[in-house]
Tab-separated table of C-alpha atoms in Angstrom:
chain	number	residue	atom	x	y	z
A	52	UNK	CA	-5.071	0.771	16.898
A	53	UNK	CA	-7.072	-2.460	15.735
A	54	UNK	CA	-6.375	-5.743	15.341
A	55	UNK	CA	-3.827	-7.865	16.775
A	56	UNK	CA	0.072	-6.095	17.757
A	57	UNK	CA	2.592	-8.086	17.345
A	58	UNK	CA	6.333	-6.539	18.460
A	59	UNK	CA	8.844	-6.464	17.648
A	60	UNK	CA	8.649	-7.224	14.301
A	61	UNK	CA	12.298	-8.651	13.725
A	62	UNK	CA	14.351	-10.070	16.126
A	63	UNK	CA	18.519	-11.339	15.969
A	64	UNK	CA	19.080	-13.050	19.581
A	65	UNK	CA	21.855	-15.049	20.821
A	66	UNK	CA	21.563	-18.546	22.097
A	67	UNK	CA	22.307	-17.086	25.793
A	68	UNK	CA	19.994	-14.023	25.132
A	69	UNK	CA	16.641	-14.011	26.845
A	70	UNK	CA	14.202	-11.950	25.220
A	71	UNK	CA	10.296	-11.428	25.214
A	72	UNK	CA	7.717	-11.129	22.462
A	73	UNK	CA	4.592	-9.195	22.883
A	74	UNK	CA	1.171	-9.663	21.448
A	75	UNK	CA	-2.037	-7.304	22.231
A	76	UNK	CA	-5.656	-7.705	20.682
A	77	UNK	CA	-8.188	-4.458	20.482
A	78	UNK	CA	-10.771	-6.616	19.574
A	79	UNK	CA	-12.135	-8.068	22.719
A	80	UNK	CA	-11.835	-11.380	21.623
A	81	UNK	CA	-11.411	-13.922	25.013
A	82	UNK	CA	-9.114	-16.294	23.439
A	83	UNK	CA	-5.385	-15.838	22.727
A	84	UNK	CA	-2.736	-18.356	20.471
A	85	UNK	CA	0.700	-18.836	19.872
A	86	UNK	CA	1.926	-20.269	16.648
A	87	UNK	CA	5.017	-20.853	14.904
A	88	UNK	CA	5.506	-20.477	10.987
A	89	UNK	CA	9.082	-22.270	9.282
A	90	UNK	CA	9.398	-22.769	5.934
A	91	UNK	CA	7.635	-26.061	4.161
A	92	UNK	CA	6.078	-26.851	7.614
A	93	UNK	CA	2.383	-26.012	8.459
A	94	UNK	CA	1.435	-23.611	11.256
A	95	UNK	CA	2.298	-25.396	14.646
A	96	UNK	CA	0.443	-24.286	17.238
A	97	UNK	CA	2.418	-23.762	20.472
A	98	UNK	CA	0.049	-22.385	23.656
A	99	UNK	CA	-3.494	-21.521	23.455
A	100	UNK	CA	-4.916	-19.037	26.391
A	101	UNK	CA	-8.494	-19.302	26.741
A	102	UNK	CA	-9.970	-16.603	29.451
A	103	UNK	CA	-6.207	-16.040	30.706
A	104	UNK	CA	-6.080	-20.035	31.244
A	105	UNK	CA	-3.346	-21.591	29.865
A	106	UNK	CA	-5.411	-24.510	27.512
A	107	UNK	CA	-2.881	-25.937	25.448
A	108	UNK	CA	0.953	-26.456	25.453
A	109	UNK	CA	1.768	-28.230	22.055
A	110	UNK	CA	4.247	-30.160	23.676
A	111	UNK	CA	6.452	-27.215	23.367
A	112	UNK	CA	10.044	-26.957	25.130
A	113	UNK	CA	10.383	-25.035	27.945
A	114	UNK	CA	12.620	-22.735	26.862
A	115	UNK	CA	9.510	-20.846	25.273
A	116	UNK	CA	7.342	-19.701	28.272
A	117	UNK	CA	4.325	-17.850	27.699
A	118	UNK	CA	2.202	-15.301	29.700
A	119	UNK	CA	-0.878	-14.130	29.435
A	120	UNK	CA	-1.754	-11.486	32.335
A	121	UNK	CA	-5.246	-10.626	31.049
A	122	UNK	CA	-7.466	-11.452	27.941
A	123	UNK	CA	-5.660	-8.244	25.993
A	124	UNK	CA	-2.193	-8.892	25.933
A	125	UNK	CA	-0.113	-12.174	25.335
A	126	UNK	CA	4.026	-12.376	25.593
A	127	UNK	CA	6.283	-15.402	24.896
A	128	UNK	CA	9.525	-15.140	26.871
A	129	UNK	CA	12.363	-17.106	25.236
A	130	UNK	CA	15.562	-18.373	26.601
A	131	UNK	CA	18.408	-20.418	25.720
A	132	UNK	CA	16.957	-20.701	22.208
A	133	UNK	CA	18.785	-23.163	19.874
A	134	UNK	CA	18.923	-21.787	15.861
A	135	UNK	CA	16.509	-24.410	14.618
A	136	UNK	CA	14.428	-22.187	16.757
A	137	UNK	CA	14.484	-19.422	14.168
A	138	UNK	CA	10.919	-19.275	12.743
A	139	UNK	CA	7.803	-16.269	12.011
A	140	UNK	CA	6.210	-16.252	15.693
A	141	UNK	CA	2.375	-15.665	14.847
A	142	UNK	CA	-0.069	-14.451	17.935
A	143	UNK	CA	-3.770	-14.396	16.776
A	144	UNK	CA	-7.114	-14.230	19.181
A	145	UNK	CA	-10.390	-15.360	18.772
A	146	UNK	CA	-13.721	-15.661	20.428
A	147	UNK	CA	-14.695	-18.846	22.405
A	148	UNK	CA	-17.743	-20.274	21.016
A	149	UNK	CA	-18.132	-17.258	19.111
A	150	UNK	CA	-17.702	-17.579	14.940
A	151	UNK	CA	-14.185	-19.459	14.810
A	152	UNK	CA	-12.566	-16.454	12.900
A	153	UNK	CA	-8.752	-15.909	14.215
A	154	UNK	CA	-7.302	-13.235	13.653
A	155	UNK	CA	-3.409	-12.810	13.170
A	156	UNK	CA	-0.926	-10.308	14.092
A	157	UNK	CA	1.649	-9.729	11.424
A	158	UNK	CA	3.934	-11.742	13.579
A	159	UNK	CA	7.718	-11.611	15.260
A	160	UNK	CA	10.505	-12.442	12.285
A	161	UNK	CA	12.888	-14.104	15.381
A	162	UNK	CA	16.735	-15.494	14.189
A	163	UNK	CA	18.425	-17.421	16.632
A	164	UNK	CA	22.361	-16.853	15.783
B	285	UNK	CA	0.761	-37.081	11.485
B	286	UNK	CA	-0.482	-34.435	9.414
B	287	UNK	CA	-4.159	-34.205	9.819
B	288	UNK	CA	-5.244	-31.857	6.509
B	289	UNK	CA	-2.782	-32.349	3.268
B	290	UNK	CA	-2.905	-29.648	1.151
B	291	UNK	CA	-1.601	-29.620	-2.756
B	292	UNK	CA	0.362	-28.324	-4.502
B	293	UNK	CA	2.748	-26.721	-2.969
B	294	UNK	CA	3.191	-24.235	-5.400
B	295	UNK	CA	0.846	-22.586	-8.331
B	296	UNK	CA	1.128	-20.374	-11.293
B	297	UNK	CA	-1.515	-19.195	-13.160
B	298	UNK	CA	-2.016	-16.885	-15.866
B	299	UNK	CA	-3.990	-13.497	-15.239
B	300	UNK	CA	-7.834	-13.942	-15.830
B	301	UNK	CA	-7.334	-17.807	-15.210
B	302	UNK	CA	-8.667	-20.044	-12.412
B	303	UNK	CA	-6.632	-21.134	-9.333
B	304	UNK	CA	-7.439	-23.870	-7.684
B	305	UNK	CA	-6.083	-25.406	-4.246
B	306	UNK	CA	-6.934	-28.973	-2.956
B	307	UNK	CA	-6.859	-30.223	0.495
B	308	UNK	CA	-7.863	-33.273	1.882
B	309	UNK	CA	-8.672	-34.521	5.913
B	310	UNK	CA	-8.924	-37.382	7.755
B	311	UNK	CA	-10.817	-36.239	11.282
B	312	UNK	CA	-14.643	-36.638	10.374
B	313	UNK	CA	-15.365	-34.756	13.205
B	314	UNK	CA	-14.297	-31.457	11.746
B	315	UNK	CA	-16.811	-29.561	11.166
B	316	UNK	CA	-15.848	-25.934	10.170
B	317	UNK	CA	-13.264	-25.340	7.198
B	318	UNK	CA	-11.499	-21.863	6.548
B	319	UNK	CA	-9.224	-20.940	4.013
B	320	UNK	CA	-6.246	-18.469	4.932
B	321	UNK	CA	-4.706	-15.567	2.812
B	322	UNK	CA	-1.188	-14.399	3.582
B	323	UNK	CA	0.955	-11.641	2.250
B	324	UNK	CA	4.550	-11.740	2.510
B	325	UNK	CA	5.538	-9.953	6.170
B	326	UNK	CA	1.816	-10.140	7.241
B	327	UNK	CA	-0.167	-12.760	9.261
B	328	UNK	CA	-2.636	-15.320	7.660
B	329	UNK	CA	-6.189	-13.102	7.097
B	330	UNK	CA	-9.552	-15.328	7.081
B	331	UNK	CA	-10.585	-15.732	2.800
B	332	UNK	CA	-13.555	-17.284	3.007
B	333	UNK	CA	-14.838	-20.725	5.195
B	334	UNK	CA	-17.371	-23.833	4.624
B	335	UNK	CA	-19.517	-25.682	6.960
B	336	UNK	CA	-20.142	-29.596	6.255
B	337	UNK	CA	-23.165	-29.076	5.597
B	338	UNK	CA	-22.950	-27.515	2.187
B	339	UNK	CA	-21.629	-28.500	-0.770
B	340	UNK	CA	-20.341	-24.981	-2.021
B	341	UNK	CA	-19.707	-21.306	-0.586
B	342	UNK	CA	-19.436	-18.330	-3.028
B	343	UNK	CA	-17.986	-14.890	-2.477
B	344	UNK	CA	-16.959	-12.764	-5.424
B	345	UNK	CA	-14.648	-14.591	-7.189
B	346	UNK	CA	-13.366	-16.815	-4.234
B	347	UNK	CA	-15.227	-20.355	-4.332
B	348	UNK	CA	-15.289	-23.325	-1.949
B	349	UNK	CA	-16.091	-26.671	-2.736
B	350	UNK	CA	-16.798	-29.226	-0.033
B	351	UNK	CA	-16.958	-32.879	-1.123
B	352	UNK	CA	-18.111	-34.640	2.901
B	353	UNK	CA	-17.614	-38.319	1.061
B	354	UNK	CA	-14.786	-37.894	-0.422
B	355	UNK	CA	-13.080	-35.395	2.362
B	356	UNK	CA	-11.699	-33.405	0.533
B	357	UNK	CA	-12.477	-29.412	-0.140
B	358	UNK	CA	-11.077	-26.765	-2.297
B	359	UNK	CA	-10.329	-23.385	-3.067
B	360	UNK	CA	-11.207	-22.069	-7.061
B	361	UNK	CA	-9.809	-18.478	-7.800
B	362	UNK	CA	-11.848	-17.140	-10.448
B	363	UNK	CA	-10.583	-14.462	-12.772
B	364	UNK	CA	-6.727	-14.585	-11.034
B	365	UNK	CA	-5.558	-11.282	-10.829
B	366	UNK	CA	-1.841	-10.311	-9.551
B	367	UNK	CA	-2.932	-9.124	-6.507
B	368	UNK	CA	-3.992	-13.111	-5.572
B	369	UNK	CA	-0.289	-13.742	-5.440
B	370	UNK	CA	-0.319	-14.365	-1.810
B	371	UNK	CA	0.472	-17.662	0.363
B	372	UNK	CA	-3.192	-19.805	0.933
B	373	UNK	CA	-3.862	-21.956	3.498
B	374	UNK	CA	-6.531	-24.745	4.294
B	375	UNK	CA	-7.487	-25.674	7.857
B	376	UNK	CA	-10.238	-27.428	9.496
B	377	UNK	CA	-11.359	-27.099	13.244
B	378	UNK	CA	-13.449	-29.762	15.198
B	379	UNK	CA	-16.023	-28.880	17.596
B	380	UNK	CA	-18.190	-25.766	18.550
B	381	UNK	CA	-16.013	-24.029	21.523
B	382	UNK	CA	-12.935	-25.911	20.635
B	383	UNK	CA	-10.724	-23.334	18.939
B	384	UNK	CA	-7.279	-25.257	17.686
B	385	UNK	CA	-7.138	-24.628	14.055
B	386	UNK	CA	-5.184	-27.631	11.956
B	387	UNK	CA	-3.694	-26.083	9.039
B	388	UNK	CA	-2.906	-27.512	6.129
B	389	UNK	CA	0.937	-27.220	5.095
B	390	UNK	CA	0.626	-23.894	2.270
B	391	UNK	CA	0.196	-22.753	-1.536
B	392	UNK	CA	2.199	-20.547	-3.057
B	393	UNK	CA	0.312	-18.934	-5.596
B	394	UNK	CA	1.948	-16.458	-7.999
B	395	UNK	CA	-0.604	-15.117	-11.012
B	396	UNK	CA	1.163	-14.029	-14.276
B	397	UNK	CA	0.432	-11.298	-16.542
Protein backbone atom coordinates (compact mmCIF):
# COMPACT_ATOMS: atom_id res chain seq x y z
CA UNK A 1 0.00 0.00 0.00
CA UNK A 2 0.99 3.79 -0.69
CA UNK A 3 0.48 6.75 0.85
CA UNK A 4 -0.31 7.60 4.27
CA UNK A 5 -2.72 4.79 6.63
CA UNK A 6 -4.71 6.20 8.76
CA UNK A 7 -6.90 3.57 11.21
CA UNK A 8 -9.32 3.25 12.21
CA UNK A 9 -11.32 5.18 10.20
CA UNK A 10 -14.31 5.89 12.69
CA UNK A 11 -14.14 5.86 16.15
CA UNK A 12 -17.26 6.16 19.19
CA UNK A 13 -15.16 6.29 22.63
CA UNK A 14 -16.25 7.05 26.02
CA UNK A 15 -14.91 9.82 28.12
CA UNK A 16 -13.15 7.01 30.42
CA UNK A 17 -12.10 4.97 27.27
CA UNK A 18 -8.47 5.08 26.29
CA UNK A 19 -7.88 4.33 22.84
CA UNK A 20 -5.01 4.71 20.17
CA UNK A 21 -4.92 5.99 16.61
CA UNK A 22 -2.46 4.77 14.13
CA UNK A 23 -0.82 6.46 11.23
CA UNK A 24 1.91 4.74 8.76
CA UNK A 25 3.62 6.45 5.63
CA UNK A 26 5.12 4.13 2.57
CA UNK A 27 6.63 6.98 1.24
CA UNK A 28 9.84 7.47 3.06
CA UNK A 29 9.16 10.80 3.90
CA UNK A 30 11.28 11.79 7.45
CA UNK A 31 8.72 14.01 8.83
CA UNK A 32 5.43 13.03 10.51
CA UNK A 33 2.17 15.55 11.73
CA UNK A 34 -0.76 15.45 13.68
CA UNK A 35 -3.68 17.64 12.92
CA UNK A 36 -7.10 18.12 13.95
CA UNK A 37 -10.07 19.08 11.51
CA UNK A 38 -13.73 20.54 13.37
CA UNK A 39 -16.13 22.13 11.57
CA UNK A 40 -15.71 26.14 10.65
CA UNK A 41 -12.21 25.96 12.28
CA UNK A 42 -8.96 25.70 10.17
CA UNK A 43 -6.60 22.72 10.43
CA UNK A 44 -4.86 22.93 13.95
CA UNK A 45 -1.86 21.40 14.04
CA UNK A 46 -1.25 19.33 17.19
CA UNK A 47 2.51 17.45 17.24
CA UNK A 48 4.96 17.51 14.53
CA UNK A 49 7.76 14.51 14.55
CA UNK A 50 10.68 15.41 12.64
CA UNK A 51 13.35 12.31 12.39
CA UNK A 52 11.32 10.53 15.35
CA UNK A 53 11.91 13.93 17.43
CA UNK A 54 9.08 15.24 18.88
CA UNK A 55 9.31 19.18 17.24
CA UNK A 56 6.17 20.67 18.05
CA UNK A 57 3.35 20.30 20.68
CA UNK A 58 0.65 22.95 19.68
CA UNK A 59 0.02 23.58 23.10
CA UNK A 60 -2.07 20.53 23.06
CA UNK A 61 -3.61 18.88 26.37
CA UNK A 62 -2.17 16.05 27.65
CA UNK A 63 -4.74 13.86 27.39
CA UNK A 64 -3.62 13.40 23.61
CA UNK A 65 -0.11 11.76 23.75
CA UNK A 66 1.61 10.95 20.72
CA UNK A 67 4.31 8.38 19.65
CA UNK A 68 6.35 8.09 17.06
CA UNK A 69 8.70 4.84 17.34
CA UNK A 70 10.39 5.28 13.94
CA UNK A 71 10.07 7.64 10.84
CA UNK A 72 7.17 5.03 9.36
CA UNK A 73 4.59 4.88 11.76
CA UNK A 74 2.91 7.62 14.03
CA UNK A 75 0.00 6.80 16.88
CA UNK A 76 -1.90 9.31 19.08
CA UNK A 77 -3.04 7.65 22.31
CA UNK A 78 -6.08 9.40 23.83
CA UNK A 79 -7.47 9.36 27.26
CA UNK A 80 -10.01 10.91 29.31
CA UNK A 81 -11.22 12.75 26.19
CA UNK A 82 -13.92 15.42 26.82
CA UNK A 83 -16.78 15.58 23.69
CA UNK A 84 -15.58 18.94 22.44
CA UNK A 85 -12.80 16.61 21.62
CA UNK A 86 -14.77 15.02 18.81
CA UNK A 87 -13.06 16.18 15.57
CA UNK A 88 -11.46 14.40 11.89
CA UNK A 89 -7.84 13.41 13.31
CA UNK A 90 -5.58 14.02 10.11
CA UNK A 91 -1.82 12.34 10.11
CA UNK A 92 0.18 13.52 7.00
CA UNK A 93 4.25 13.23 6.42
CA UNK A 94 6.52 15.12 4.57
CA UNK A 95 10.13 15.53 3.69
CA UNK A 96 12.42 17.92 5.70
CA UNK A 97 13.90 20.38 3.46
CA UNK A 98 12.69 18.41 0.72
CA UNK A 99 9.64 20.11 -1.63
CA UNK A 100 7.08 21.09 1.26
CA UNK A 101 4.37 18.70 -0.22
CA UNK A 102 2.34 16.90 2.81
CA UNK A 103 0.67 14.36 2.25
CA UNK A 104 -2.60 13.30 4.19
CA UNK A 105 -4.05 10.15 5.33
CA UNK A 106 -7.78 10.02 4.94
CA UNK A 107 -7.90 10.57 8.63
CA UNK A 108 -9.63 9.02 12.06
CA UNK A 109 -13.61 10.24 12.18
CA UNK A 110 -13.21 10.11 16.41
CA UNK A 111 -16.76 10.96 18.61
CA UNK A 112 -16.26 11.46 22.08
CA UNK A 113 -19.81 10.39 23.75
CA UNK B 1 -4.85 35.00 15.73
CA UNK B 2 -5.50 33.62 12.49
CA UNK B 3 -2.50 34.07 10.35
CA UNK B 4 -4.07 33.37 6.51
CA UNK B 5 -8.00 34.44 6.12
CA UNK B 6 -9.53 32.78 3.53
CA UNK B 7 -13.08 33.88 1.76
CA UNK B 8 -15.80 32.90 1.30
CA UNK B 9 -16.71 30.37 3.15
CA UNK B 10 -18.84 28.90 0.80
CA UNK B 11 -19.16 28.97 -3.29
CA UNK B 12 -21.50 27.97 -5.98
CA UNK B 13 -20.85 28.15 -9.36
CA UNK B 14 -22.45 27.14 -12.42
CA UNK B 15 -20.84 24.27 -14.64
CA UNK B 16 -18.32 25.73 -17.26
CA UNK B 17 -17.97 28.90 -14.94
CA UNK B 18 -14.94 30.21 -13.00
CA UNK B 19 -14.35 29.65 -9.24
CA UNK B 20 -12.43 31.71 -7.53
CA UNK B 21 -11.06 31.57 -3.78
CA UNK B 22 -9.28 34.53 -1.98
CA UNK B 23 -6.96 34.41 0.86
CA UNK B 24 -5.05 36.89 2.40
CA UNK B 25 -1.68 36.75 5.07
CA UNK B 26 -0.05 38.74 7.31
CA UNK B 27 3.60 36.85 7.98
CA UNK B 28 5.90 38.37 5.15
CA UNK B 29 8.15 35.80 5.78
CA UNK B 30 6.12 33.10 4.13
CA UNK B 31 7.46 32.14 1.38
CA UNK B 32 5.79 29.00 -0.17
CA UNK B 33 1.85 28.97 -0.75
CA UNK B 34 -0.18 25.66 -1.51
CA UNK B 35 -3.63 25.24 -2.14
CA UNK B 36 -5.45 22.01 -0.69
CA UNK B 37 -8.23 19.81 -2.32
CA UNK B 38 -10.45 17.70 -0.09
CA UNK B 39 -13.15 15.21 -0.76
CA UNK B 40 -15.66 14.42 1.71
CA UNK B 41 -14.13 11.27 4.00
CA UNK B 42 -10.63 11.86 2.45
CA UNK B 43 -7.60 13.95 3.63
CA UNK B 44 -6.60 17.39 2.08
CA UNK B 45 -4.50 16.35 -1.44
CA UNK B 46 -1.81 19.11 -2.64
CA UNK B 47 -3.83 21.25 -5.95
CA UNK B 48 -1.35 23.23 -7.03
CA UNK B 49 1.33 25.84 -4.97
CA UNK B 50 3.10 29.42 -5.65
CA UNK B 51 6.40 30.73 -4.69
CA UNK B 52 6.72 34.67 -3.93
CA UNK B 53 8.50 35.10 -6.48
CA UNK B 54 5.96 34.86 -9.24
CA UNK B 55 3.11 36.53 -9.96
CA UNK B 56 1.03 33.50 -11.43
CA UNK B 57 1.21 29.52 -11.60
CA UNK B 58 -0.85 27.64 -14.27
CA UNK B 59 -1.85 24.00 -14.42
CA UNK B 60 -4.73 22.91 -16.60
CA UNK B 61 -7.47 24.70 -15.56
CA UNK B 62 -6.30 25.37 -11.89
CA UNK B 63 -4.69 29.02 -11.66
CA UNK B 64 -2.83 30.87 -8.89
CA UNK B 65 -2.48 34.37 -8.53
CA UNK B 66 0.04 35.86 -6.14
CA UNK B 67 -0.26 39.61 -5.45
CA UNK B 68 3.40 40.01 -2.79
CA UNK B 69 2.11 43.90 -2.17
CA UNK B 70 -1.01 43.43 -1.55
CA UNK B 71 -0.66 39.79 0.32
CA UNK B 72 -3.06 38.34 -0.84
CA UNK B 73 -3.24 35.13 -3.42
CA UNK B 74 -5.93 33.20 -5.06
CA UNK B 75 -7.27 30.24 -6.50
CA UNK B 76 -9.35 30.68 -10.23
CA UNK B 77 -11.18 27.38 -11.32
CA UNK B 78 -11.51 27.57 -14.90
CA UNK B 79 -14.20 25.70 -16.75
CA UNK B 80 -15.93 24.34 -13.13
CA UNK B 81 -16.94 21.02 -13.63
CA UNK B 82 -18.95 18.86 -10.85
CA UNK B 83 -16.23 16.93 -10.02
CA UNK B 84 -14.49 20.44 -8.42
CA UNK B 85 -17.12 20.16 -5.75
CA UNK B 86 -14.66 19.42 -3.11
CA UNK B 87 -13.55 21.46 0.18
CA UNK B 88 -10.26 24.00 -0.86
CA UNK B 89 -7.89 25.17 1.30
CA UNK B 90 -5.14 28.00 1.31
CA UNK B 91 -2.00 27.77 3.44
CA UNK B 92 1.28 29.37 3.52
CA UNK B 93 4.56 27.97 5.16
CA UNK B 94 7.63 30.14 6.24
CA UNK B 95 11.06 29.04 5.84
CA UNK B 96 13.05 26.34 3.83
CA UNK B 97 13.25 23.22 6.44
CA UNK B 98 10.51 24.58 8.56
CA UNK B 99 7.53 22.36 7.76
CA UNK B 100 4.29 23.81 9.89
CA UNK B 101 1.74 24.51 7.32
CA UNK B 102 -0.86 27.56 8.40
CA UNK B 103 -4.03 26.88 6.77
CA UNK B 104 -6.42 29.05 5.94
CA UNK B 105 -10.00 28.32 7.54
CA UNK B 106 -11.90 26.39 4.11
CA UNK B 107 -14.18 26.82 0.86
CA UNK B 108 -16.86 24.93 0.20
CA UNK B 109 -17.25 24.79 -3.33
CA UNK B 110 -20.26 23.05 -4.91
CA UNK B 111 -20.45 23.48 -9.06
CA UNK B 112 -24.01 23.28 -10.55
CA UNK B 113 -25.18 21.78 -13.64
Amino acid sequence: ETGVTQTPRHLVMGMTNKKSLKCEQHLGHNAMYWYKQSAKKPLELMFVYNFKEQTENNSVPSRFSPECPNSSHLFLHLHTLQPEDSALYLCASSQVQGNYGYTFGSGTRLTVV
Amino acid sequence: QQQVKQSPQSLIVQKGGISIINCAYENTAFDYFPWYQQFPGKGPALLIAIRPDVSEKKEGRFTISFNKSAKQFSLHIMDSQPGDSATYFCAAIEGFGNEKLTFGTGTRLTIIP
